């Protein structure tokens, strides 16, 4: 049976591209909309090399309602949406709040607005563990309290979750699965796609691999005086391919009426917290490559520790993040080497 077409917004980006690969492997026809603001169209070649299929691609901005209408007119068979298109740098969001609210909120509202009239049944939304702030108790479940956001970026994730809830409560004939990601890391094992940070990476793993290859002199570990076993912050690092696979299951639930309710929320993490120093160790032992690093002061706004209780996703979706961290580290390293080989960085 032919599967329904899925619209992937932001499908050229890091998590989006890995998800397009898994969707295509599962037999879903895909159309990507992306404004390429934080990505490169060469990623489409990588997706094609992995899957043998070049996804349809529309270069446009999801805040542009007319462009979205034209897209739905061109692809009347779209039945599901996965919405990755969003700005995601915490620091930048503090500097440019309007950009963040405009991009992230308008994109979602435009999609929700157009879905019913175009026969789109459901939308998967990329949320974040940032909604839990600094949790009182770890691991966090989906019932853990939502904390006041500490950045406009984090606030957009909370508001977007509320917008989806309100729209569905109003009786809109659509479903949604909200996925709260912990810290996505790694790259496709083929090294055809991976993370491509713009400028100096703010996130730990891309900074680490760029240091390992010599682009950066040394990695700064932001603080070793936290209330954790080794003093550095703890996160739940989840392999990007594991994460991508969860989206395929979520889409399938929405389209085949398996969802238990019109809105479902899942934490996507491994359930294991790793400290910054443990992650550096895991990289060094998996690859045999040393990462020069030094301890510096804390980074403002950082959470001390947060990791997931993924039981709900494990039980209900039948999904587990089971890629060993060593494999994830080797894939991230292979991708960094590939970027050098291609002369990209
Ligand atoms: C951050 C955001 C999160 C967002 C995610 C998306 C905050 C509080 N959280 O997550 O909402 O969804 O980015 O990208 O901003 N570290 C170093 N040295 C570095 C870089 C990072 O020690 O050069 C440490 C950080 O202090 C942190 C850990 O590595 O403990 C992970 O940092 P990062 O990759 O930036 O992710 P988060 O801060 O967890």
Coordinates of C-alpha atoms and ligand atoms in Angstrom, one line a residue:
X1 CA 0.0 0.0 0.0
X2 CA 1.3 3.5 -0.9
X3 CA 2.1 5.5 2.2
X4 CA 0.9 9.1 2.7
X5 CA 3.1 12.0 1.8
X6 CA 4.8 13.8 4.7
X7 CA 5.8 17.5 4.7
X8 CA 9.0 18.0 6.6
X9 CA 9.6 21.6 7.4
X10 CA 13.3 22.3 8.1
X11 CA 14.1 19.0 6.5
X12 CA 17.5 20.1 5.3
X13 CA 18.6 20.7 8.9
X14 CA 20.4 18.4 11.3
X15 CA 17.5 16.4 12.9
X16 CA 15.3 17.0 9.8
X17 CA 17.7 15.5 7.3
X18 CA 18.2 12.3 9.5
X19 CA 14.4 12.0 9.8
X20 CA 13.8 12.4 6.0
X21 CA 16.2 9.4 5.6
X22 CA 14.3 7.3 8.0
X23 CA 10.9 8.3 6.5
X24 CA 12.1 7.4 3.0
X25 CA 13.5 4.1 4.3
X26 CA 10.1 3.4 5.8
X27 CA 8.4 4.1 2.4
X28 CA 7.0 7.6 3.0
X29 CA 7.1 10.0 0.1
X30 CA 8.5 13.3 1.5
X31 CA 8.5 16.9 0.5
X32 CA 10.8 19.2 2.3
X33 CA 10.3 23.0 2.8
X34 CA 13.3 24.8 4.1
X35 CA 14.6 28.4 3.8
X36 CA 18.2 27.2 4.0
X37 CA 18.8 29.8 6.7
X38 CA 20.9 27.4 8.7
X39 CA 21.6 24.6 6.3
X40 CA 23.0 23.8 2.9
X41 CA 21.2 22.2 -0.1
X42 CA 24.1 19.7 -0.5
X43 CA 22.4 17.8 2.3
X44 CA 19.8 16.7 -0.3
X45 CA 22.7 14.9 -2.1
X46 CA 23.6 13.2 1.1
X47 CA 20.0 12.0 1.6
X48 CA 19.9 10.7 -2.0
X49 CA 23.2 8.9 -1.6
X50 CA 21.9 7.1 1.5
X51 CA 18.4 6.2 0.4
X52 CA 18.6 6.3 -3.4
X53 CA 15.7 8.8 -3.4
X54 CA 15.9 12.5 -3.8
X55 CA 13.2 14.1 -1.7
X56 CA 11.1 16.8 -3.3
X57 CA 12.3 20.2 -2.1
X58 CA 10.7 23.6 -1.9
X59 CA 13.0 26.5 -0.9
X60 CA 10.7 28.8 1.0
X61 CA 10.0 30.2 4.5
X62 CA 7.2 28.7 6.5
X63 CA 6.4 32.2 7.8
X64 CA 5.4 33.0 4.2
X65 CA 1.7 31.9 4.1
X66 CA 1.4 32.3 0.3
X67 CA 4.4 30.1 -0.2
X68 CA 2.8 27.5 2.1
X69 CA -0.5 27.7 0.2
X70 CA 1.3 27.2 -3.1
X71 CA 3.1 24.2 -1.6
X72 CA -0.2 22.5 -0.4
X73 CA -1.7 23.2 -3.8
X74 CA 1.2 21.5 -5.6
X75 CA 1.2 18.5 -3.2
X76 CA -2.5 17.8 -2.4
X77 CA -1.5 14.3 -1.1
X78 CA 0.3 15.6 2.1
X79 CA -1.3 13.9 5.1
X80 CA 1.2 14.5 7.8
X81 CA 3.7 17.2 8.9
X82 CA 6.8 17.1 10.9
X83 CA 7.7 20.6 11.9
X84 CA 11.5 21.1 12.5
X85 CA 11.7 24.6 11.0
X86 CA 12.7 26.9 13.8
X87 CA 15.5 29.0 15.1
X88 CA 17.3 27.2 17.9
X89 CA 20.3 29.2 19.3
X90 CA 19.6 30.1 23.0
X91 CA 22.1 33.0 23.1
X92 CA 21.0 34.5 19.8
X93 CA 17.3 34.3 21.0
X94 CA 18.2 36.6 23.9
X95 CA 19.7 39.1 21.5
X96 CA 16.9 38.8 18.8
X97 CA 13.7 37.8 20.6
X98 CA 11.4 39.1 17.8
X99 CA 13.2 37.0 15.2
X100 CA 12.6 33.9 17.4
X101 CA 9.0 34.6 18.3
X102 CA 8.3 35.5 14.6
X103 CA 9.9 32.4 13.1
X104 CA 8.9 29.8 15.6
X105 CA 5.4 30.9 16.4
X106 CA 4.3 32.0 12.9
X107 CA 5.6 28.9 11.3
X108 CA 3.6 26.7 13.6
X109 CA 0.4 28.9 13.4
X110 CA 0.6 29.0 9.6
X111 CA 0.8 25.2 9.4
X112 CA -2.0 24.6 11.9
X113 CA -4.2 27.1 10.1
X114 CA -3.7 25.4 6.7
X115 CA -3.9 21.7 7.9
X116 CA -7.7 21.2 8.1
X117 CA -8.5 22.7 4.7
X118 CA -5.8 20.6 3.0
X119 CA -6.8 17.3 4.6
X120 CA -3.6 17.1 6.7
X121 CA -4.3 14.8 9.7
X122 CA -1.5 15.4 12.0
X123 CA 1.6 17.3 13.0
X124 CA 4.7 16.2 14.9
X125 CA 6.2 19.0 16.8
X126 CA 9.9 19.3 17.8
X127 CA 9.9 20.4 21.4
X128 CA 12.7 20.3 23.9
X129 CA 13.6 19.2 27.4
X130 CA 14.2 22.9 27.9
X131 CA 10.6 23.1 29.0
X132 CA 11.5 21.4 32.3
X133 CA 14.1 24.0 33.1
X134 CA 16.2 22.9 36.1
X135 CA 14.2 20.0 37.3
X136 CA 13.7 19.3 41.0
X137 CA 13.9 15.6 40.4
X138 CA 15.7 13.5 37.7
X139 CA 14.9 11.7 35.6
X140 CA 12.1 13.8 34.3
X141 CA 8.8 12.3 33.1
X142 CA 6.2 14.0 30.9
X143 CA 4.4 15.0 34.1
X144 CA 7.4 16.8 35.6
X145 CA 6.5 20.5 36.1
X146 CA 7.1 23.0 33.3
X147 CA 9.4 25.8 34.5
X148 CA 9.4 29.4 33.5
X149 CA 11.5 29.7 30.4
X150 CA 14.9 31.3 30.8
X151 CA 15.3 32.4 27.1
X152 CA 13.0 33.5 24.3
X153 CA 14.0 30.3 22.5
X154 CA 12.8 28.1 25.4
X155 CA 9.7 30.2 25.6
X156 CA 8.8 29.6 22.0
X157 CA 8.9 25.9 22.6
X158 CA 6.5 26.3 25.6
X159 CA 4.2 28.7 23.7
X160 CA 4.1 26.4 20.6
X161 CA 3.1 23.5 22.8
X162 CA 0.3 25.6 24.2
X163 CA -0.8 26.8 20.8
X164 CA -1.1 23.2 19.6
X165 CA -3.1 22.3 22.7
X166 CA -5.5 25.3 22.3
X167 CA -6.0 24.7 18.6
X168 CA -6.9 21.0 19.1
X169 CA -9.1 21.9 22.1
X170 CA -11.0 24.3 19.9
X171 CA -12.1 21.3 17.8
X172 CA -9.7 21.5 14.9
X173 CA -9.8 18.0 13.2
X174 CA -6.1 17.3 13.6
X175 CA -3.8 15.4 15.8
X176 CA -0.4 16.2 17.2
X177 CA 2.5 14.4 18.8
X178 CA 4.8 16.6 20.7
X179 CA 8.3 15.3 21.1
X180 CA 10.6 16.7 23.8
X181 CA 14.1 16.0 22.7
X182 CA 17.0 15.8 25.2
X183 CA 20.5 16.5 23.7
X184 CA 20.7 15.1 20.1
X185 CA 24.2 14.2 19.0
X186 CA 26.0 12.2 16.4
X187 CA 25.6 11.7 12.7
X188 CA 24.4 9.1 10.2
X189 CA 26.7 6.1 10.2
X190 CA 27.3 6.5 6.5
X191 CA 28.9 9.9 7.2
X192 CA 26.8 11.3 4.4
X193 CA 24.8 13.7 6.7
X194 CA 25.5 15.2 10.1
X195 CA 25.5 18.4 12.0
X196 CA 26.8 21.5 10.2
X197 CA 27.1 24.3 12.7
X198 CA 27.3 27.8 11.4
X199 CA 30.3 29.6 12.7
X200 CA 31.7 28.8 16.2
X201 CA 29.6 25.9 17.6
X202 CA 27.7 26.6 20.8
X203 CA 26.8 23.0 21.5
X204 CA 29.2 20.6 23.1
X205 CA 29.7 17.8 20.6
X206 CA 30.4 19.9 17.5
X207 CA 32.8 22.0 19.5
X208 CA 34.4 18.8 20.8
X209 CA 34.9 17.2 17.3
X210 CA 36.2 20.5 15.9
X211 CA 38.7 20.6 18.7
X212 CA 39.7 17.0 18.1
X213 CA 40.4 17.8 14.5
X214 CA 42.3 21.0 15.3
X215 CA 39.9 23.7 14.1
X216 CA 39.6 24.8 17.7
X217 CA 42.5 24.9 20.1
X218 CA 40.8 23.6 23.1
X219 CA 37.4 22.8 24.5
X220 CA 36.2 24.8 27.4
X221 CA 34.4 22.7 30.0
X222 CA 31.9 25.2 31.5
X223 CA 32.2 24.5 35.2
X224 CA 33.4 21.7 37.4
X225 CA 31.8 22.9 40.6
X226 CA 28.2 21.7 40.0
X227 CA 26.5 19.4 42.4
X228 CA 27.3 16.3 40.3
X229 CA 29.7 13.4 40.8
X230 CA 32.6 15.0 38.8
X231 CA 31.3 18.6 39.1
X232 CA 30.5 19.0 35.4
X233 CA 26.9 19.3 34.1
X234 CA 24.9 16.3 33.2
X235 CA 22.7 15.8 30.1
X236 CA 21.0 13.0 28.3
X237 CA 22.8 12.7 24.9
X238 CA 20.6 10.9 22.4
X239 CA 21.8 9.6 19.0
X240 CA 20.3 11.6 16.2
X241 CA 19.3 8.4 14.2
X242 CA 17.5 7.0 17.2
X243 CA 15.7 10.3 17.5
X244 CA 14.8 10.3 13.8
X245 CA 13.3 6.9 14.1
X246 CA 10.9 8.0 16.8
X247 CA 9.5 10.5 14.3
X248 CA 8.5 7.8 11.9
X249 CA 6.7 5.9 14.6
X250 CA 5.0 9.2 15.7
X251 CA 3.8 9.9 12.2
X252 CA 2.5 6.4 11.8
X253 CA 0.5 6.7 15.0
X254 CA -1.2 9.9 13.8
X255 CA -2.0 8.6 10.4
X256 CA -3.2 5.2 11.3
X257 CA -5.4 6.3 14.1
X258 CA -3.3 4.5 16.7
X259 CA -2.9 7.6 18.9
X260 CA -4.7 7.3 22.3
X261 CA -5.6 11.0 22.2
X262 CA -5.5 14.0 19.9
X263 CA -2.3 15.2 21.6
X264 CA 0.4 13.0 22.9
X265 CA 3.7 14.1 24.5
X266 CA 6.8 12.0 24.7
X267 CA 10.3 12.5 26.2
X268 CA 12.9 11.3 23.8
X269 CA 16.1 10.5 25.6
X270 CA 18.1 7.5 26.6
X271 CA 17.4 7.6 30.3
X272 CA 21.2 7.9 31.1
X273 CA 22.8 11.1 32.2
X274 CA 26.4 11.7 31.2
X275 CA 28.5 14.6 32.5
X276 CA 30.6 16.8 30.1
X277 CA 33.8 15.1 31.4
X278 CA 32.2 11.6 30.8
X279 CA 31.3 12.6 27.3
X280 CA 34.8 13.7 26.5
X281 CA 36.1 10.4 27.9
X282 CA 33.6 8.4 25.9
X283 CA 34.7 10.2 22.7
X284 CA 38.4 9.6 23.5
X285 CA 38.0 6.0 24.2
X286 CA 35.7 5.3 21.2
X287 CA 38.0 7.1 18.7
X288 CA 41.4 7.0 20.3
X289 CA 41.6 10.7 19.6
X290 CA 42.5 13.1 22.4
X291 CA 40.4 16.3 23.0
X292 CA 42.5 19.1 24.6
X293 CA 40.3 20.7 27.2
X294 CA 40.4 23.0 30.2
X295 CA 38.0 23.8 33.0
X296 CA 36.6 27.3 32.8
X297 CA 33.8 29.1 34.7
X298 CA 30.1 28.2 34.4
X299 CA 28.2 29.3 31.4
X300 CA 25.3 31.6 32.3
X301 CA 21.9 30.1 32.1
X302 CA 23.2 26.4 32.1
X303 CA 21.1 23.7 33.7
X304 CA 23.0 21.6 36.2
X305 CA 21.5 18.3 35.4
X306 CA 18.7 16.9 33.4
X307 CA 18.0 13.5 32.0
X308 CA 14.9 11.7 30.7
X309 CA 12.7 9.0 32.0
X310 CA 11.8 7.6 28.5
X311 CA 9.5 4.9 29.8
X312 CA 6.4 6.5 28.2
X313 CA 8.0 6.5 24.7
X314 CA 9.5 3.0 25.3
X315 CA 6.1 1.5 26.3
X316 CA 3.7 3.4 24.1
X317 CA 5.8 3.9 20.9
X318 CA 7.8 0.7 21.3
X319 CA 10.9 2.8 20.7
X320 CA 14.2 2.9 22.6
X321 CA 17.3 4.9 22.0
X322 CA 19.7 2.0 22.0
X323 CA 22.7 3.2 20.0
X324 CA 25.7 2.8 22.3
X325 CA 27.3 6.2 23.1
X326 CA 30.7 4.9 21.7
X327 CA 29.0 4.3 18.3
X328 CA 27.5 7.7 18.4
X329 CA 30.9 9.2 19.1
X330 CA 32.6 7.3 16.3
X331 CA 29.8 8.5 13.9
X332 CA 30.3 12.1 15.0
X333 CA 34.0 11.8 14.4
X334 CA 33.6 10.1 11.0
X335 CA 31.4 13.0 10.0
X336 CA 33.9 15.6 11.1
X337 CA 36.6 13.8 9.1
X338 CA 34.3 13.7 6.1
X339 CA 33.8 17.5 6.3
X340 CA 37.5 17.9 6.2
X341 CA 37.9 15.5 3.3
X342 CA 35.3 17.5 1.4
X343 CA 37.1 20.7 2.3
X344 CA 34.0 22.1 4.1
X345 CA 35.8 22.7 7.4
Ligands
LIG1 C1 21.0 24.0 24.9 C2 19.8 24.6 25.4 C3 18.6 23.8 25.0 C4 18.5 23.6 23.6 C5 19.8 23.0 23.0 C6 19.7 23.1 21.5 C7 20.3 25.9 27.4 C8 20.2 26.0 28.9 N1 19.8 24.8 26.9 O1 21.2 22.8 25.6 O2 17.4 24.4 25.5 O3 17.4 22.8 23.2 O4 20.9 23.8 23.5 O5 20.9 23.2 20.9 O6 20.9 26.8 26.8 N2 29.4 22.7 27.2 C9 30.8 22.9 27.5 N3 31.6 23.5 26.6 C10 31.1 23.9 25.4 C11 29.7 23.7 25.1 C12 28.9 23.1 26.0 O7 31.2 22.5 28.6 O8 31.9 24.5 24.6 C13 28.5 22.0 28.2 C14 27.4 22.9 28.7 O9 27.8 23.6 29.8 C15 26.4 21.8 29.0 C16 26.7 20.7 28.0 O10 28.0 20.9 27.6 O11 26.6 21.3 30.3 C17 25.7 20.7 26.8 O12 25.7 22.0 26.3 P1 24.9 22.2 24.9 O13 25.4 21.3 23.9 O14 25.1 23.7 24.6 O15 23.4 21.9 25.2 P2 22.4 22.4 26.4 O16 23.0 23.6 27.1 O17 22.1 21.2 27.2

